[in-house]
Amino acid sequence: MEQNDIAVGLDIGTTKIVAMIGRKNEYGKVEIVGIGKSKSLGVHRGVVNNITQTIQSIQQAIQEAEADSGLKISEVVVGIAGQHIRSLQHSDYITRQNPDEVIDSEDIHTLCNQVHKLVMLPGEEIIHVLPQEFKVDGQAEIKEPIGMYGGRLEANFHVVVGQVSSIRNIGRCVKSAGLELSAVTLEPLASANAVLSQEEKEAGVALIDIGGGTTDLAIFKDGIIRHTAVIPFGGNVITEDIKEGCSIIEKQAELLKIKFGSAWPGENKDNEIVSIPGLRGREPKEITLKNLSKIIHARVVEIIDQVYLEIKNYGHDEQKKKLIAGIVLTGGGAQLKHLKQLVEYITGMDTRIGYPNEHLAGNNDSETTSPVYATAVGLVMNSLEKGNNKYQEEVVLSKNQMV
């Protein structure tokens, strides 16, 4: 198999690092040929805080994926998240030298590159420049200007900005693990690609990706990305609360959350009790499931409230901006019992759990289609599509190559 037929996504998360190898089959669907994962050490809330540990975790995940697929990995697409990410709206235009010729991808490229030159705050750089609607000679709401005549090409952009140091640290880890960094993609955009259908993006949908360290949000309407945000809370703070609230160690708290945790306290009877073995000869601890779900509920409500605030900031209350397809939950945190019901209760919006099998070939095993792998699947898809993408963004890369 040719190296250029395959794509490798590297999801550097707070709890786990996943390397996923994929290729397109003859039907245009994505086939996952190898997967490797390792415990993520050295990443906190989506940001690298220990270079050496992160490099080791990356290498471990890559080796596992190589062993699984029998392929050698040389370059990867990396997902980026973290509390330093912010997004803004920006309009820009170019005046074309030759209005008698039709607009081509080169013109759009020039316009996107112009936005890349925006002056950011010290220590920040642009990760993505995503065109929303175009205007040609004042004619508005054009989705695809290629092939039209016009002298002035204008567009509204969704610009995603992150901290230079955080992006460079990730680049450094990937390079030191012996890999080439072929692109950096915002994680909520990758997850959205993996779990949302085109109809949902058209109707209006909010994707909430609940990871270990961060909760990512991407809002689409009319098929266009409208809003992105990264909230610095995730599944780990829930585990932390259980650990503190029940006075047990983290490993036990995590197991409790996965096995017995529920986001809805009314679900458990008062007499349902779980016994936790004590440490080294100490008495076992008894914890009621009602208390456990109360602890989880309190923190989950806080996370959902923050996300809902972002959805309101986008303008969900306005008729024109209504998200008809509601909310899609994905990421490891989406597996928490009764979370879907709680989100519907708090936001009043239709909710479903997003599995990344929307664009995968049918023969992939059930493991790959777990919400945990949404970002990794999305990164592979983004990388496979990059080849024929109209709006290539190599500007970001040229900066990120600096190590």
Coordinates of C-alpha atoms in Angstrom, one line a residue:
M1 CA 0.0 0.0 0.0
E2 CA 1.3 3.4 -0.9
Q3 CA 2.2 5.7 2.0
N4 CA 0.3 8.6 0.3
D5 CA -2.9 6.5 0.3
I6 CA -3.1 6.4 4.0
A7 CA -3.6 9.1 6.7
V8 CA -2.7 9.1 10.3
G9 CA -4.5 11.0 12.9
L10 CA -2.9 11.7 16.3
D11 CA -5.3 12.7 19.0
I12 CA -3.2 14.0 21.9
G13 CA -5.8 14.1 24.7
T14 CA -5.6 14.6 28.5
T15 CA -6.4 11.0 29.4
K16 CA -5.3 9.1 26.3
I17 CA -3.3 9.5 23.1
V18 CA -4.7 7.7 20.1
A19 CA -2.9 7.1 16.8
M20 CA -5.3 6.0 14.0
I21 CA -4.3 4.9 10.5
G22 CA -7.0 5.0 7.8
R23 CA -7.4 5.0 4.1
K24 CA -10.3 5.5 1.6
N25 CA -11.8 2.3 0.1
E26 CA -13.1 2.1 -3.4
Y27 CA -16.5 3.4 -2.3
G28 CA -15.1 6.6 -0.9
K29 CA -15.7 5.5 2.7
V30 CA -12.9 5.6 5.3
E31 CA -11.5 2.3 6.4
I32 CA -9.5 2.2 9.7
V33 CA -6.5 -0.2 9.2
G34 CA -4.7 0.3 12.5
I35 CA -5.2 1.8 15.9
G36 CA -2.9 2.4 18.9
K37 CA -3.6 4.1 22.2
S38 CA -1.6 4.9 25.3
K39 CA -2.3 6.5 28.6
S40 CA -1.6 10.2 28.2
L41 CA 1.0 11.4 30.7
G42 CA 2.1 15.0 30.6
V43 CA -1.0 16.7 29.1
H44 CA -3.3 18.8 31.3
R45 CA -6.6 20.2 30.0
G46 CA -5.5 19.7 26.4
V47 CA -2.1 21.5 26.9
V48 CA 1.3 19.7 27.1
N49 CA 2.9 20.3 30.5
N50 CA 5.5 17.6 30.4
I51 CA 7.4 17.2 27.1
T52 CA 9.3 14.0 27.9
Q53 CA 6.2 12.0 29.1
T54 CA 4.1 13.2 26.2
I55 CA 6.8 12.0 23.7
Q56 CA 6.9 8.6 25.3
S57 CA 3.1 8.3 25.2
I58 CA 3.0 9.3 21.6
Q59 CA 5.7 6.8 20.7
Q60 CA 3.8 4.0 22.5
A61 CA 0.6 4.8 20.6
I62 CA 2.4 5.0 17.3
Q63 CA 4.2 1.7 17.8
E64 CA 0.9 0.0 18.7
A65 CA -0.8 1.4 15.6
E66 CA 2.2 0.3 13.4
A67 CA 2.0 -3.2 14.9
D68 CA -1.7 -3.3 14.4
S69 CA -1.5 -2.3 10.7
G70 CA 1.9 -3.5 9.6
L71 CA 2.6 -0.1 8.2
K72 CA 5.4 2.4 9.1
I73 CA 4.1 5.8 10.1
S74 CA 6.1 8.9 9.1
E75 CA 3.7 11.8 9.2
V76 CA 0.6 12.6 11.2
V77 CA -2.2 15.1 11.5
V78 CA -2.5 16.4 15.1
G79 CA -5.6 17.6 16.9
I80 CA -5.3 20.7 19.0
A81 CA -7.6 21.8 21.9
G82 CA -7.0 23.4 25.3
Q83 CA -8.3 26.4 27.2
H84 CA -6.1 28.8 25.2
I85 CA -8.2 28.4 22.0
R86 CA -10.6 31.2 21.1
S87 CA -12.4 32.1 17.9
L88 CA -13.5 35.3 16.3
Q89 CA -15.4 36.6 13.3
H90 CA -13.6 38.6 10.7
S91 CA -14.5 40.1 7.2
D92 CA -11.9 40.8 4.5
Y93 CA -11.9 41.4 0.8
I94 CA -9.5 41.5 -2.2
T95 CA -9.8 43.6 -5.3
R96 CA -9.1 41.4 -8.3
Q97 CA -6.7 42.6 -10.9
N98 CA -8.5 41.0 -13.8
P99 CA -12.3 41.1 -13.3
D100 CA -12.8 39.8 -16.8
E101 CA -11.6 36.3 -15.7
V102 CA -13.7 34.1 -13.5
I103 CA -12.9 33.7 -9.8
D104 CA -10.8 30.6 -9.2
S105 CA -9.4 28.8 -6.1
E106 CA -6.3 30.9 -6.3
D107 CA -8.3 34.1 -5.5
I108 CA -9.9 32.4 -2.5
H109 CA -6.4 31.2 -1.5
T110 CA -5.1 34.8 -1.7
L111 CA -8.1 36.0 0.4
C112 CA -7.5 33.3 3.1
N113 CA -3.8 34.1 3.2
Q114 CA -4.6 37.8 3.7
V115 CA -6.6 36.9 6.8
H116 CA -3.7 34.8 8.1
K117 CA -1.7 38.1 8.2
L118 CA -4.0 39.6 10.8
V119 CA -2.2 41.0 13.8
M120 CA -3.0 38.9 16.8
L121 CA -2.3 39.5 20.5
P122 CA 1.3 38.8 21.6
G123 CA 1.9 35.1 21.9
E124 CA -1.1 34.0 19.8
E125 CA -1.3 32.7 16.2
I126 CA -4.0 31.8 13.8
I127 CA -4.7 28.0 13.5
H128 CA -7.6 28.0 11.1
V129 CA -9.2 30.5 8.7
L130 CA -12.6 29.2 7.7
P131 CA -14.6 31.0 5.0
Q132 CA -18.3 31.3 5.7
E133 CA -20.2 33.2 3.1
F134 CA -18.7 35.2 0.2
K135 CA -19.8 38.4 -1.5
V136 CA -19.0 39.2 -5.1
D137 CA -19.3 42.8 -6.1
G138 CA -21.7 43.4 -3.2
Q139 CA -23.9 40.3 -4.0
A140 CA -24.2 38.6 -0.7
E141 CA -24.8 35.0 0.6
I142 CA -22.7 33.2 -2.0
K143 CA -21.4 29.8 -0.8
E144 CA -19.3 29.0 -3.7
P145 CA -17.8 31.9 -5.7
I146 CA -15.6 29.8 -8.0
G147 CA -16.5 30.3 -11.6
M148 CA -18.3 33.7 -11.1
Y149 CA -17.2 37.0 -12.6
G150 CA -16.4 39.9 -10.2
G151 CA -13.9 42.6 -9.3
R152 CA -14.3 42.6 -5.5
L153 CA -14.3 39.3 -3.6
E154 CA -15.3 39.6 0.0
A155 CA -15.9 37.0 2.7
N156 CA -16.8 36.5 6.3
F157 CA -14.4 34.3 8.2
H158 CA -14.4 32.2 11.3
V159 CA -10.9 32.5 12.6
V160 CA -9.6 30.1 15.3
V161 CA -6.7 31.4 17.4
G162 CA -4.4 29.6 19.8
Q163 CA -1.3 30.1 21.8
V164 CA 2.0 29.9 19.9
S165 CA 3.8 28.2 22.7
S166 CA 1.2 25.5 23.2
I167 CA 1.1 24.8 19.4
R168 CA 4.9 24.7 19.3
N169 CA 5.1 22.4 22.2
I170 CA 2.9 19.9 20.5
G171 CA 5.0 20.2 17.3
R172 CA 8.1 19.6 19.4
C173 CA 6.7 16.4 20.9
V174 CA 5.6 15.1 17.5
K175 CA 9.0 15.8 16.0
S176 CA 10.9 14.3 18.9
A177 CA 8.8 11.2 18.6
G178 CA 10.4 10.9 15.1
L179 CA 7.3 12.0 13.1
E180 CA 6.5 14.8 10.6
L181 CA 3.7 17.1 11.5
S182 CA 1.7 17.5 8.3
A183 CA -1.2 19.6 9.7
V184 CA -2.8 20.9 12.9
T185 CA -6.6 20.7 13.2
L186 CA -8.9 22.0 15.8
E187 CA -10.3 19.0 17.6
P188 CA -14.0 20.0 17.7
L189 CA -13.8 20.4 13.9
A190 CA -12.3 16.9 13.5
S191 CA -15.0 15.4 15.8
A192 CA -17.7 17.2 13.9
N193 CA -16.5 15.7 10.6
A194 CA -16.6 12.2 12.1
V195 CA -20.1 12.2 13.7
L196 CA -22.3 14.8 12.0
S197 CA -24.2 14.3 8.8
Q198 CA -24.5 17.0 6.1
E199 CA -28.2 17.3 6.9
E200 CA -27.5 18.1 10.5
K201 CA -24.9 20.8 9.6
E202 CA -27.5 22.4 7.2
A203 CA -30.3 22.3 9.8
G204 CA -28.2 23.7 12.6
V205 CA -26.5 21.6 15.2
A206 CA -24.2 21.9 18.2
L207 CA -21.5 19.3 18.7
I208 CA -20.3 18.8 22.2
D209 CA -17.2 16.6 22.6
I210 CA -16.7 15.8 26.2
G211 CA -13.1 14.7 26.6
G212 CA -11.0 14.0 29.7
G213 CA -9.6 17.5 30.2
T214 CA -11.7 19.7 28.0
T215 CA -15.2 19.9 26.5
D216 CA -15.1 21.1 22.9
L217 CA -18.0 22.8 21.1
A218 CA -18.6 23.3 17.4
I219 CA -21.8 24.9 16.0
F220 CA -22.9 24.5 12.4
K221 CA -25.8 26.2 10.6
D222 CA -26.5 26.2 6.8
G223 CA -23.6 23.8 6.4
I224 CA -21.1 26.4 7.7
I225 CA -19.1 26.4 10.9
R226 CA -20.5 29.3 13.0
H227 CA -18.9 29.1 16.4
T228 CA -16.2 27.1 18.2
A229 CA -15.2 27.0 21.8
V230 CA -13.1 25.0 24.2
I231 CA -14.3 24.7 27.8
P232 CA -11.5 23.7 30.3
F233 CA -13.5 21.0 32.1
G234 CA -14.1 17.4 31.1
G235 CA -14.5 13.9 32.5
N236 CA -11.4 14.3 34.8
V237 CA -13.0 16.9 37.0
I238 CA -16.0 14.5 37.6
T239 CA -13.5 11.8 38.6
E240 CA -11.7 14.3 40.9
D241 CA -15.0 15.2 42.6
I242 CA -15.8 11.6 43.2
K243 CA -12.3 11.0 44.6
E244 CA -12.7 14.0 47.0
G245 CA -16.4 13.4 47.9
C246 CA -16.0 9.7 48.6
S247 CA -12.4 9.9 50.0
I248 CA -11.1 7.2 47.6
I249 CA -8.2 6.9 45.2
E250 CA -8.4 8.2 41.6
K251 CA -8.3 4.7 40.0
Q252 CA -11.3 3.6 42.1
A253 CA -13.1 6.9 41.4
E254 CA -12.7 6.4 37.6
L255 CA -14.0 2.8 37.8
L256 CA -17.0 3.9 39.9
K257 CA -17.8 6.6 37.4
I258 CA -17.6 4.2 34.4
K259 CA -19.4 1.3 36.0
F260 CA -22.0 2.8 38.3
G261 CA -22.0 6.5 37.5
S262 CA -25.2 8.3 36.3
A263 CA -25.9 11.9 35.6
W264 CA -29.4 11.6 37.0
P265 CA -29.7 11.2 40.8
G266 CA -33.3 10.2 40.9
E267 CA -32.4 7.0 39.0
N268 CA -30.8 5.2 42.0
K269 CA -32.6 3.8 45.1
D270 CA -31.4 4.8 48.5
N271 CA -30.4 1.3 49.4
E272 CA -28.1 0.6 46.4
I273 CA -24.6 0.5 47.8
V274 CA -21.2 -0.3 46.4
S275 CA -18.3 -1.5 48.5
I276 CA -14.8 -0.3 47.7
P277 CA -11.9 -2.3 49.0
G278 CA -9.8 -0.3 51.6
L279 CA -6.2 0.5 51.0
R280 CA -3.7 -2.0 52.5
G281 CA -5.6 -3.7 55.4
R282 CA -8.0 -0.8 55.9
E283 CA -11.8 -1.4 56.2
P284 CA -13.7 -1.4 52.9
K285 CA -15.7 1.8 52.2
E286 CA -19.4 1.7 51.4
I287 CA -20.8 4.3 49.0
T288 CA -24.4 4.7 48.1
L289 CA -25.1 5.1 44.3
K290 CA -27.4 7.9 45.1
N291 CA -24.6 10.0 46.6
L292 CA -22.3 9.0 43.7
S293 CA -24.8 10.3 41.1
K294 CA -25.4 13.5 43.1
I295 CA -21.7 14.3 42.9
I296 CA -21.6 13.5 39.2
H297 CA -24.8 15.4 38.5
A298 CA -23.6 18.6 40.2
R299 CA -20.4 18.7 38.0
V300 CA -22.1 17.6 34.8
V301 CA -24.7 20.4 35.2
E302 CA -21.9 22.9 35.5
I303 CA -20.2 21.7 32.3
I304 CA -23.5 21.7 30.4
D305 CA -24.4 25.2 31.7
Q306 CA -21.1 26.5 30.4
V307 CA -21.6 24.9 27.0
Y308 CA -25.2 26.2 26.8
L309 CA -24.0 29.7 27.6
E310 CA -21.7 29.4 24.5
I311 CA -24.7 28.2 22.4
K312 CA -26.7 31.2 23.6
N313 CA -23.8 33.5 22.8
Y314 CA -23.9 32.2 19.2
G315 CA -27.5 33.4 19.1
H316 CA -29.5 30.2 19.3
D317 CA -32.6 32.1 20.6
E318 CA -32.9 34.0 17.3
Q319 CA -35.3 32.4 14.8
K320 CA -32.7 32.6 11.9
K321 CA -30.0 31.0 14.0
K322 CA -32.1 28.2 15.5
L323 CA -30.3 24.9 15.7
I324 CA -33.0 22.6 14.4
A325 CA -31.0 19.4 14.7
G326 CA -30.3 20.1 18.4
I327 CA -27.2 18.7 20.1
V328 CA -24.9 15.8 19.4
L329 CA -22.8 14.5 22.3
T330 CA -19.5 12.6 21.6
G331 CA -16.2 11.9 23.2
G332 CA -15.5 9.6 26.1
G333 CA -17.7 11.6 28.5
A334 CA -20.7 11.0 26.3
Q335 CA -20.9 7.5 27.5
L336 CA -22.0 8.6 31.0
K337 CA -25.4 7.0 31.7
H338 CA -28.5 9.3 31.4
L339 CA -26.3 12.2 30.1
K340 CA -28.5 12.6 27.0
Q341 CA -31.7 13.0 29.2
L342 CA -30.0 15.5 31.4
V343 CA -28.8 17.6 28.4
E344 CA -32.3 17.6 27.0
Y345 CA -33.7 18.6 30.3
I346 CA -31.3 21.6 30.8
T347 CA -31.3 22.9 27.2
G348 CA -34.7 21.8 25.9
M349 CA -32.9 20.8 22.7
D350 CA -33.1 17.4 20.9
T351 CA -30.0 15.4 21.8
R352 CA -28.3 12.3 20.4
I353 CA -25.0 10.5 21.1
G354 CA -22.7 10.8 18.1
Y355 CA -20.8 7.7 17.0
P356 CA -18.1 8.1 14.4
N357 CA -19.5 5.6 12.0
E358 CA -21.2 8.2 9.8
H359 CA -18.4 8.0 7.1
L360 CA -16.7 4.8 8.0
A361 CA -16.8 1.7 5.9
G362 CA -19.1 -1.0 7.2
N363 CA -16.3 -3.5 8.0
N364 CA -14.7 -1.5 10.8
D365 CA -14.9 -3.1 14.2
S366 CA -17.2 -1.8 16.9
E367 CA -14.3 -0.5 18.9
T368 CA -13.5 2.2 16.3
T369 CA -17.0 3.4 16.3
S370 CA -17.1 4.3 20.0
P371 CA -17.6 8.0 20.8
V372 CA -14.1 7.9 22.5
Y373 CA -12.5 7.8 19.0
A374 CA -14.5 10.5 17.4
T375 CA -11.6 13.0 17.2
A376 CA -9.1 10.4 15.9
V377 CA -11.5 9.3 13.2
G378 CA -12.2 12.9 12.3
L379 CA -8.4 13.7 12.0
V380 CA -7.9 10.8 9.6
M381 CA -10.9 11.9 7.5
N382 CA -9.6 15.5 7.4
S383 CA -6.2 14.3 6.4
L384 CA -7.6 12.2 3.6
E385 CA -9.7 15.1 2.3
K386 CA -6.8 17.6 2.5
G387 CA -5.5 16.4 -0.8
N388 CA -8.6 17.7 -2.6
N389 CA -9.4 20.6 -0.3
K390 CA -10.1 23.9 -2.1
Y391 CA -8.9 26.0 0.8
Q392 CA -5.5 24.6 1.7
E393 CA -4.0 26.2 4.8
E394 CA -0.3 25.7 4.6
V395 CA 0.4 29.1 6.2
V396 CA -0.2 27.7 9.7
L397 CA 2.2 24.8 9.0
S398 CA 5.1 26.9 7.9
K399 CA 5.0 28.6 11.3
N400 CA 4.4 25.4 13.2
Q401 CA 7.4 23.7 11.6
M402 CA 9.6 25.9 13.8
V403 CA 10.8 23.8 16.7

